[in-house]
Structure formats: C-alpha cells, structure tokens
Coordinates of C-alpha atoms in Angstrom, one line a residue:
F1 CA 0.0 0.0 0.0
C2 CA 2.8 2.4 0.9
L3 CA 4.7 1.5 -2.3
C4 CA 1.5 2.3 -4.4
F5 CA 1.5 5.8 -2.9
W6 CA 5.1 6.0 -3.6
L7 CA 4.8 5.1 -7.2
A8 CA 1.9 7.5 -7.7
S9 CA 3.7 10.4 -6.1
P10 CA 6.1 12.8 -7.9
A11 CA 9.5 11.5 -8.8
Y12 CA 11.2 10.0 -5.7
Q13 CA 14.9 9.9 -6.5
L14 CA 17.2 7.5 -4.8
K15 CA 20.7 8.9 -4.5
P16 CA 23.4 6.3 -4.6
D17 CA 26.0 8.7 -3.2
L18 CA 24.2 8.9 0.2
K19 CA 26.2 7.6 3.2
Q20 CA 24.7 6.0 6.4
T21 CA 25.8 9.2 8.3
D22 CA 23.5 11.3 5.9
L23 CA 20.5 9.3 7.3
K24 CA 21.0 10.2 10.8
P25 CA 18.8 13.3 10.8
V26 CA 16.0 11.4 9.2
R27 CA 16.2 8.6 11.8
D28 CA 16.2 11.3 14.6
M29 CA 13.1 12.9 13.1
L30 CA 11.4 9.6 12.7
Q31 CA 12.0 8.7 16.3
N32 CA 10.2 11.9 17.5
M33 CA 7.2 11.3 15.3
D34 CA 3.6 10.6 16.5
S35 CA 3.2 7.6 18.7
R36 CA 0.5 6.4 16.4
A37 CA 3.1 5.1 14.0
R38 CA 3.3 1.4 15.2
L39 CA 6.2 0.3 13.1
P40 CA 9.5 0.6 15.2
I41 CA 12.5 2.2 14.0
R42 CA 15.0 -0.4 13.1
P43 CA 18.7 0.3 14.0
A44 CA 20.9 0.8 10.9
C45 CA 22.6 -2.3 9.7
P46 CA 26.1 -1.7 8.5
H47 CA 25.6 -4.3 5.8
E48 CA 22.2 -3.2 4.7
P49 CA 22.1 -1.8 1.1
E50 CA 21.6 2.0 1.3
H51 CA 18.7 2.0 -1.2
L52 CA 16.9 -0.6 0.8
T53 CA 17.3 1.7 4.0
L54 CA 15.9 4.6 2.1
V55 CA 12.8 2.6 0.9
I56 CA 12.2 1.4 4.6
D57 CA 12.5 4.9 6.0
F58 CA 10.2 6.2 3.3
C59 CA 7.5 3.6 4.1
K60 CA 7.7 4.5 7.8
K61 CA 7.3 8.1 7.0
W62 CA 4.2 7.5 5.0
W63 CA 2.8 5.1 7.6
T64 CA 2.7 7.9 10.2
R65 CA 0.4 9.8 7.7
I66 CA -2.0 7.0 6.5
A67 CA -2.4 5.1 9.8
T68 CA -4.7 7.8 11.5
K69 CA -8.3 7.8 12.3
E70 CA -8.9 10.8 10.2
M71 CA -7.5 9.1 7.2
A72 CA -9.8 6.2 7.7
F73 CA -12.8 8.5 8.2
I74 CA -12.1 10.7 5.2
G75 CA -11.4 7.5 3.1
I76 CA -14.8 6.1 3.9
V77 CA -16.5 9.4 3.2
T78 CA -14.8 10.0 -0.2
L79 CA -15.4 6.4 -1.3
A80 CA -19.1 6.7 -0.3
A81 CA -19.2 10.0 -2.3
S82 CA -17.6 8.3 -5.3
L83 CA -19.8 5.3 -5.4
V84 CA -23.0 7.5 -5.0
A85 CA -21.7 9.7 -7.8
S86 CA -21.2 6.7 -10.0
W87 CA -24.7 5.5 -9.3
L88 CA -26.3 8.9 -9.9
K89 CA -24.6 9.5 -13.3
Q90 CA -26.8 6.9 -15.0
F91 CA -30.0 9.1 -14.4
P92 CA -31.1 11.8 -16.9
G93 CA -29.8 15.2 -16.0
F94 CA -27.0 13.8 -13.8
S95 CA -25.4 12.1 -16.8
L96 CA -24.5 15.6 -18.2
F97 CA -22.3 16.4 -15.3
G98 CA -20.6 13.0 -14.9
A99 CA -19.4 11.1 -11.8
L100 CA -16.4 13.4 -11.2
I101 CA -18.4 16.6 -10.9
I102 CA -21.1 14.9 -8.8
A103 CA -18.4 13.5 -6.4
L104 CA -16.9 17.0 -6.1
L105 CA -20.4 18.5 -5.2
I106 CA -21.0 15.7 -2.7
G107 CA -17.6 16.5 -1.1
M108 CA -18.4 20.2 -0.9
V109 CA -21.7 19.5 0.8
A110 CA -20.1 16.9 3.2
Q111 CA -17.6 19.6 4.3
F112 CA -20.3 21.3 6.5
P113 CA -21.3 18.3 8.7
I114 CA -17.6 17.2 8.9
R115 CA -16.7 20.7 10.0
K116 CA -19.4 20.9 12.5
W117 CA -19.4 17.5 14.1
Y118 CA -15.7 16.4 13.8
S119 CA -13.2 19.2 12.8
S120 CA -14.5 21.6 15.5
R121 CA -13.7 19.3 18.4
S122 CA -10.0 20.3 18.4
A123 CA -7.2 21.8 16.3
E124 CA -5.8 18.3 16.0
H125 CA -9.0 16.9 14.4
K126 CA -9.2 19.8 12.0
A127 CA -5.5 19.5 11.0
G128 CA -6.0 15.7 10.6
V129 CA -9.1 16.1 8.3
K130 CA -7.2 18.6 6.1
D131 CA -4.2 16.5 5.8
A132 CA -6.1 13.3 5.1
A133 CA -8.2 15.0 2.4
G134 CA -5.2 16.7 0.9
L135 CA -3.3 13.3 0.6
I136 CA -6.2 11.6 -0.9
S137 CA -6.9 14.3 -3.4
N138 CA -3.3 14.4 -4.5
K139 CA -2.2 10.8 -4.6
L140 CA -5.4 9.1 -5.7
L141 CA -5.7 11.7 -8.6
R142 CA -2.4 10.5 -10.0
L143 CA -3.4 6.9 -9.6
G144 CA -6.8 7.6 -11.3
I145 CA -5.2 9.4 -14.2
I146 CA -2.9 6.5 -14.8
L147 CA -5.8 4.0 -14.8
L148 CA -7.8 6.2 -17.1
G149 CA -5.1 5.5 -19.7
F150 CA -7.0 2.2 -20.3
K151 CA -9.9 4.1 -21.8
L152 CA -7.7 5.1 -24.8
N153 CA -7.5 2.4 -27.6
L154 CA -4.6 3.5 -29.5
T155 CA -5.4 1.3 -32.5
V156 CA -8.8 3.1 -32.8
L157 CA -7.3 6.5 -32.5
F158 CA -4.6 5.8 -35.0
T159 CA -6.9 4.2 -37.5
Q160 CA -10.6 5.5 -37.4
G161 CA -9.4 8.7 -35.6
I162 CA -6.3 9.5 -37.8
K163 CA -7.9 12.6 -39.0
C164 CA -9.0 13.6 -35.6
L165 CA -5.5 13.6 -33.9
P166 CA -4.0 16.7 -35.9
I167 CA -7.4 18.5 -35.4
A168 CA -7.2 17.8 -31.7
A169 CA -3.6 19.1 -31.5
V170 CA -4.6 22.3 -33.1
V171 CA -7.8 22.7 -31.1
V172 CA -6.2 22.0 -27.7
T173 CA -3.2 24.4 -28.5
L174 CA -5.3 27.3 -29.7
T175 CA -7.9 26.9 -26.9
I176 CA -5.3 26.9 -24.1
V177 CA -3.4 29.9 -25.6
V178 CA -6.5 31.9 -26.2
C179 CA -8.3 31.2 -22.9
Y180 CA -5.2 31.8 -20.9
N181 CA -4.5 35.1 -22.5
I182 CA -8.1 36.2 -22.2
A183 CA -8.1 35.3 -18.6
R184 CA -4.8 37.2 -18.0
K185 CA -6.2 40.3 -19.7
L186 CA -9.2 40.1 -17.3
G187 CA -6.9 40.0 -14.3
V188 CA -7.0 36.2 -13.4
D189 CA -3.9 34.9 -11.6
P190 CA -1.7 32.8 -13.9
Q191 CA -2.3 29.5 -12.0
L192 CA -6.1 29.7 -12.2
A193 CA -5.9 31.0 -15.7
I194 CA -3.9 28.0 -17.0
L195 CA -6.1 25.5 -15.1
V196 CA -9.3 26.9 -16.6
A197 CA -7.6 27.0 -20.1
G198 CA -6.6 23.3 -19.8
G199 CA -9.9 22.2 -18.6
T200 CA -11.6 24.2 -21.5
G201 CA -9.3 22.9 -24.2
I202 CA -8.6 19.3 -23.2
C203 CA -11.1 17.2 -21.1
G204 CA -12.6 19.1 -18.2
A205 CA -12.1 18.0 -14.6
A206 CA -9.5 15.3 -15.4
A207 CA -7.4 17.9 -17.4
V208 CA -7.6 20.4 -14.5
M209 CA -6.4 17.9 -12.1
G210 CA -3.8 16.5 -14.4
L211 CA -2.3 19.9 -15.2
S212 CA -2.3 20.8 -11.5
G213 CA 0.2 18.0 -11.1
S214 CA 2.6 20.0 -13.4
I215 CA 2.4 23.1 -11.2
K216 CA 4.7 23.0 -8.2
V217 CA 4.0 25.6 -5.5
P218 CA 5.5 26.3 -2.0
P219 CA 3.8 24.5 1.0
E220 CA 2.2 27.9 2.1
K221 CA 0.4 28.1 -1.2
E222 CA -1.0 24.6 -1.4
D223 CA -4.4 25.8 0.0
E224 CA -4.6 28.4 -2.8
K225 CA -3.7 25.9 -5.3
A226 CA -6.5 23.5 -4.1
N227 CA -9.0 26.3 -4.3
N228 CA -7.9 27.1 -7.8
E229 CA -8.4 23.5 -8.7
V230 CA -11.9 23.4 -7.3
M231 CA -12.8 26.7 -9.0
A232 CA -11.5 25.6 -12.4
V233 CA -13.4 22.3 -12.1
A234 CA -16.7 24.0 -11.2
I235 CA -16.3 26.6 -14.0
I236 CA -15.7 23.9 -16.6
A237 CA -18.6 21.8 -15.3
I238 CA -21.1 24.6 -15.6
M239 CA -19.7 25.8 -19.0
G240 CA -19.6 22.3 -20.4
T241 CA -23.4 21.7 -19.4
I242 CA -24.4 25.0 -20.9
F243 CA -22.7 24.4 -24.2
A244 CA -23.8 20.7 -24.4
L245 CA -27.4 21.8 -24.2
L246 CA -26.7 24.7 -26.6
E247 CA -25.2 22.4 -29.2
I248 CA -27.9 19.8 -28.9
A249 CA -30.6 22.5 -29.4
L250 CA -28.9 24.4 -32.2
G251 CA -27.1 21.5 -34.1
P252 CA -29.9 20.3 -36.2
L253 CA -30.5 24.0 -37.3
T254 CA -27.0 24.3 -38.8
G255 CA -27.3 22.1 -41.8
L256 CA -24.3 20.0 -40.8
S257 CA -24.5 16.2 -41.2
K258 CA -24.5 13.8 -38.3
T259 CA -20.8 13.1 -38.7
Q260 CA -20.0 16.8 -38.7
L261 CA -22.1 17.5 -35.6
G262 CA -20.5 14.6 -33.8
I263 CA -17.0 16.1 -34.8
T264 CA -18.1 19.5 -33.5
A265 CA -19.3 18.0 -30.2
G266 CA -16.1 16.0 -29.7
A267 CA -13.8 18.9 -30.6
S268 CA -15.6 21.6 -28.6
L269 CA -17.4 20.2 -25.4
H270 CA -15.4 20.1 -22.2
E271 CA -16.1 16.7 -20.4
I272 CA -16.2 13.2 -22.1
A273 CA -19.8 13.0 -20.7
H274 CA -20.8 16.2 -22.5
A275 CA -19.4 15.0 -25.8
V276 CA -21.0 11.5 -25.5
A277 CA -24.5 13.1 -24.6
A278 CA -24.4 15.5 -27.5
G279 CA -23.0 12.8 -29.9
D280 CA -25.8 10.4 -28.9
A281 CA -28.4 13.2 -29.5
F282 CA -27.0 13.6 -33.0
G283 CA -26.8 9.8 -33.7
A284 CA -22.9 10.1 -34.0
V285 CA -21.8 9.0 -30.5
G286 CA -18.9 7.0 -32.0
I287 CA -17.2 9.8 -34.0
A288 CA -17.9 12.2 -31.2
T289 CA -16.2 9.9 -28.7
I290 CA -13.1 9.3 -31.0
M291 CA -12.7 13.1 -31.4
K292 CA -13.0 13.7 -27.7
L293 CA -10.5 10.9 -26.8
S294 CA -8.1 12.4 -29.3
R295 CA -8.2 15.6 -27.2
V296 CA -7.7 13.5 -24.1
L297 CA -4.5 12.1 -25.6
M298 CA -3.2 15.7 -25.8
L299 CA -3.3 15.9 -22.0
V300 CA 0.1 14.1 -21.9
F301 CA 1.8 16.6 -24.1
A302 CA 0.1 19.5 -22.5
A303 CA 1.1 18.5 -19.0
I304 CA 4.8 18.2 -20.0
I305 CA 4.9 21.5 -21.9
I306 CA 3.1 23.4 -19.2
A307 CA 5.4 22.0 -16.5
I308 CA 8.4 23.4 -18.3
W309 CA 6.7 26.6 -19.0
W310 CA 5.5 27.1 -15.6
D311 CA 8.9 26.5 -14.1
R312 CA 10.5 29.0 -16.4
N313 CA 7.9 31.7 -16.1
H314 CA 6.0 31.5 -12.9
S315 CA 7.8 29.1 -10.4
E316 CA 7.8 30.4 -6.8
M317 CA 10.0 27.5 -5.5
P318 CA 13.1 28.6 -3.8
A319 CA 16.2 28.6 -5.9
D320 CA 18.9 26.4 -4.4
G321 CA 21.3 26.4 -7.3
K322 CA 19.5 23.5 -9.1
R323 CA 16.1 24.0 -10.8
K324 CA 13.9 21.0 -10.9
V325 CA 10.9 20.9 -13.2
S326 CA 7.8 19.4 -11.7
F327 CA 7.6 16.7 -14.4
P328 CA 4.2 14.9 -14.4
W329 CA 5.6 11.4 -14.1
F330 CA 2.3 9.9 -13.7
M331 CA 1.5 10.8 -17.4
L332 CA 4.1 8.2 -18.4
G333 CA 1.9 5.7 -16.5
F334 CA -1.2 7.1 -18.4
I335 CA 0.6 6.3 -21.7
G336 CA 1.9 3.0 -20.5
A337 CA -1.7 2.0 -19.4
S338 CA -2.9 3.0 -23.0
I339 CA -0.3 0.8 -24.6
I340 CA -1.1 -2.2 -22.3
G341 CA -4.8 -1.8 -22.7
T342 CA -4.5 -1.7 -26.5
F343 CA -2.0 -4.5 -27.2
V344 CA -2.2 -7.0 -24.3
P345 CA -5.1 -9.3 -25.1
F346 CA -6.2 -10.3 -21.6
I347 CA -6.0 -6.7 -20.4
D348 CA -8.0 -5.5 -23.2
A349 CA -10.9 -7.7 -22.0
I350 CA -10.9 -6.2 -18.5
A351 CA -10.0 -2.6 -19.6
P352 CA -13.7 -1.4 -19.1
N353 CA -13.5 -2.6 -15.4
L354 CA -10.2 -0.8 -14.9
V355 CA -11.7 2.4 -16.3
D356 CA -14.7 2.1 -13.9
F357 CA -12.2 1.7 -11.0
A358 CA -10.2 4.7 -12.3
Y359 CA -13.5 6.8 -12.1
I360 CA -14.1 5.5 -8.5
V361 CA -10.5 6.5 -7.5
L362 CA -10.7 9.9 -9.3
G363 CA -14.2 10.4 -7.7
M364 CA -12.6 10.0 -4.3
A365 CA -9.9 12.6 -5.1
M366 CA -12.6 15.0 -6.3
A367 CA -14.7 14.4 -3.1
A368 CA -11.6 15.0 -1.0
L369 CA -11.0 18.3 -2.9
G370 CA -14.5 19.4 -2.1
I371 CA -14.0 18.7 1.6
N372 CA -11.1 21.1 1.7
V373 CA -12.6 24.0 -0.6
N374 CA -12.7 27.5 0.5
F375 CA -16.0 28.9 -0.7
S376 CA -15.3 32.6 0.0
A377 CA -12.0 32.3 -2.1
I378 CA -14.1 30.9 -5.0
A379 CA -16.7 33.5 -4.7
K380 CA -14.1 36.3 -4.7
K381 CA -11.9 35.0 -7.7
G382 CA -14.3 33.0 -9.9
Q383 CA -16.2 35.6 -12.0
K384 CA -13.5 36.7 -14.3
A385 CA -12.2 33.2 -14.9
F386 CA -15.8 32.1 -15.7
L387 CA -16.1 34.9 -18.3
A388 CA -12.8 33.9 -19.9
S389 CA -14.0 30.3 -20.2
F390 CA -17.3 31.4 -21.7
L391 CA -15.8 33.6 -24.3
T392 CA -13.3 30.9 -25.2
S393 CA -16.0 28.3 -25.4
V394 CA -18.0 30.4 -27.9
L395 CA -14.9 30.8 -30.2
L396 CA -14.1 27.1 -29.7
M397 CA -17.7 25.9 -30.7
C398 CA -17.6 28.1 -33.9
F399 CA -14.0 27.0 -34.8
A400 CA -15.0 23.3 -34.3
A401 CA -18.0 23.6 -36.5
G402 CA -15.9 25.2 -39.2
I403 CA -13.2 22.5 -39.0
A404 CA -16.0 19.8 -39.1
A405 CA -17.5 21.4 -42.2
L406 CA -14.1 21.7 -44.0
F407 CA -12.7 18.3 -43.4
F408 CA -15.6 15.8 -42.7

C-alpha cells in the first residue's frame, strides 16, 4: 500500500551517493514522530543496502500519515461519495455532469457536517482532516489518471481517428493559448488561468487535475492551489453543461451532417460526458467519442509542456542552485496503461472494469478536494475566470463547427 502511494507520487529519486551518516537526521526525526506510528524504528545495519534503507525509511514516514483515524474517516466518506456519484450519473440530468463533478459536489456538501461535528472538536482533528483530504486528493488523482489510460484504445485512435488527432492538437493548443490570454487580460492569476484554459481545451475536470500536477508551489500556497483546482473544475462543469445543451438545441439547425455534428461536439465540449451526450443526441456518438478521446490524448503533451513553461515563467519555489521541473511522471503511467490496454489481449478484455475503477478513484480525489474547498475564495476570484472560459467556449464551438464542415 505504501509503495502504491510512492509510485503514484512525484518522482522520488534515490541517491546512490548517500552515506549512512547522511541518514542520521532522518532517523532522529522519525523517532520523534507521532506515537500512532506502530512500526518500530530499526537500527541501521552496516551491511544493509543503502537504497533498501531509504525505501524502509520512506515507508515508515508515509505510515505515520496514513495510519490515522482521520485518514480512515475521510477515506470512507470519499469512497461513499464516489460510489454514490457513479450510481447517480446513470440518471437523466446527472449524466450531463458526470461522476467526477457529482463527487466534487458531494464533497463540498459533506464539508459542512464534517466541520460541525468532527473538525470543530479540536485543532488536531481539524488538521488531521485537512491532511487526510489533501493526501487523498493528491495521490489518488495520479493513480486515477494512470488507470484512465486504459480508456484510450490507440489502435482506434490511429486508424479511425487518424484525421482527428491533428485537429485535436490544433484545437487544444489554440484553446489553451486563447483562454489563458483572455483570462490574464481580465486579471485572473496565472495558476487559475492555466487550469481553466486546460480544462476548457482538453477534457474538463480530469485535465484540470492532471495539469495541476505539473504546477509546483511552495507549501504555504497549497491551499490556494487547491481552491484554484476546485474553482476551475466548477467553471468547466457549468460551462460544459451550458454548451452541451446549446449544441444539442442548435446543432440540427446548422445544416451540418450527423458526422459533422459529432465532430463538433467532440472537438468543442469540455467533459467526455458532454461529448457523449451530444453525440448520442445527433446519432453520432462513435465519432464524437473518438474526437473527444483524441483531445484527451493531448493531455500528456500539454502537461509536460506546461510543467516546463510554468517552471521558467511562474515558479515560486526557492532557488537552491539546481532548478527541478515538476515533471508529471504519472503521465508516463497514463501512456503505459494505454499501450497495455491496446496491445495486451487479456488486459483489453478487462479494460472497461479498470476504467470504472479509475473513475471510482478519481471520484474519491474529487470528493476530498471538495471537503477542503474554501467557498469565500471561490466567490471572490471565480467571476473573471468564468467569463474567460465562456468567451473561449463560444470561439471554440464556432471553430470546431468550421473544422468539421471543411474536413468531414
């Protein structure tokens, strides 16, 4: 379990040049940690491999964070929220939002009874809930994004969707650039602007959370980053629903064919759920889904490019002589899962189940994010970002319809 958290976390680099004496401060710190950590600190063995020692110390450190009653409590709450969201998404109306948005809303509502009946008991309870929810939203997000890779069938994308891939690259690039610049002109801070731009251009909530992993901030700004994530997800959810209904209503009046309407939906709508709903209404759910998944594939490249761009232009991490880009390593897992799901026969058969599990895990991350959300910060900063996404979505819908008419 600890190793799963380790693999899903940002790059953990083992340093072969460490000596046993370098680990003494770590051991001293571990010995003073919370008594709830039941694993004893083992004395250093002079013949023990140094890398093994580092792994053992790492697992002990994480054990002190996950072996708490707050972690168990928040884990149960977020799992329940995710399961309820997965059940609700099958009903009319809820299907437009999708399981992730519903899980986020449940988490936001659950924040009030948790705060009233549990967090208010003591500062320790409050800090424990905040740490547990933060850990779940951060680590399970990465695991969920990796598992979501099983949804991408690369054979389909590179055969039936071969025309969709270059269109997706152009659409995603232009949308992110235009939305970010509009948001900045309106006075939106860079972090919220790029999250809203990514969610608008790629694939909604999953893109917001995936790109957030590319942005490294100091510990004192983690709360602000979490609020920006929730704000961006909420904006994209509302915007996607508005434009899905708008395209379903106006699509038949445009004179476009079913295929063209499906391409327009897949190239312009925000969440996968929105594109599927609109494509189904047009009788072109297949091509709409392929077009949308082509945009989802662009998340990998966008996350890497944005990580490098953010580090060069907006990084607030202290300079210690060596700059380290917050590379989104979990995106390599996303690509690996896509390759395995496409070319390994027995995995292909269970890929739908793995995708369902991915949405359960991502739903837990979204619910945990909702538990920690700061409503006053969202009310104060969200209006201009909403306007930027709205203006970009109008341009995106028109551009996508033009592309569909020209090439399909």
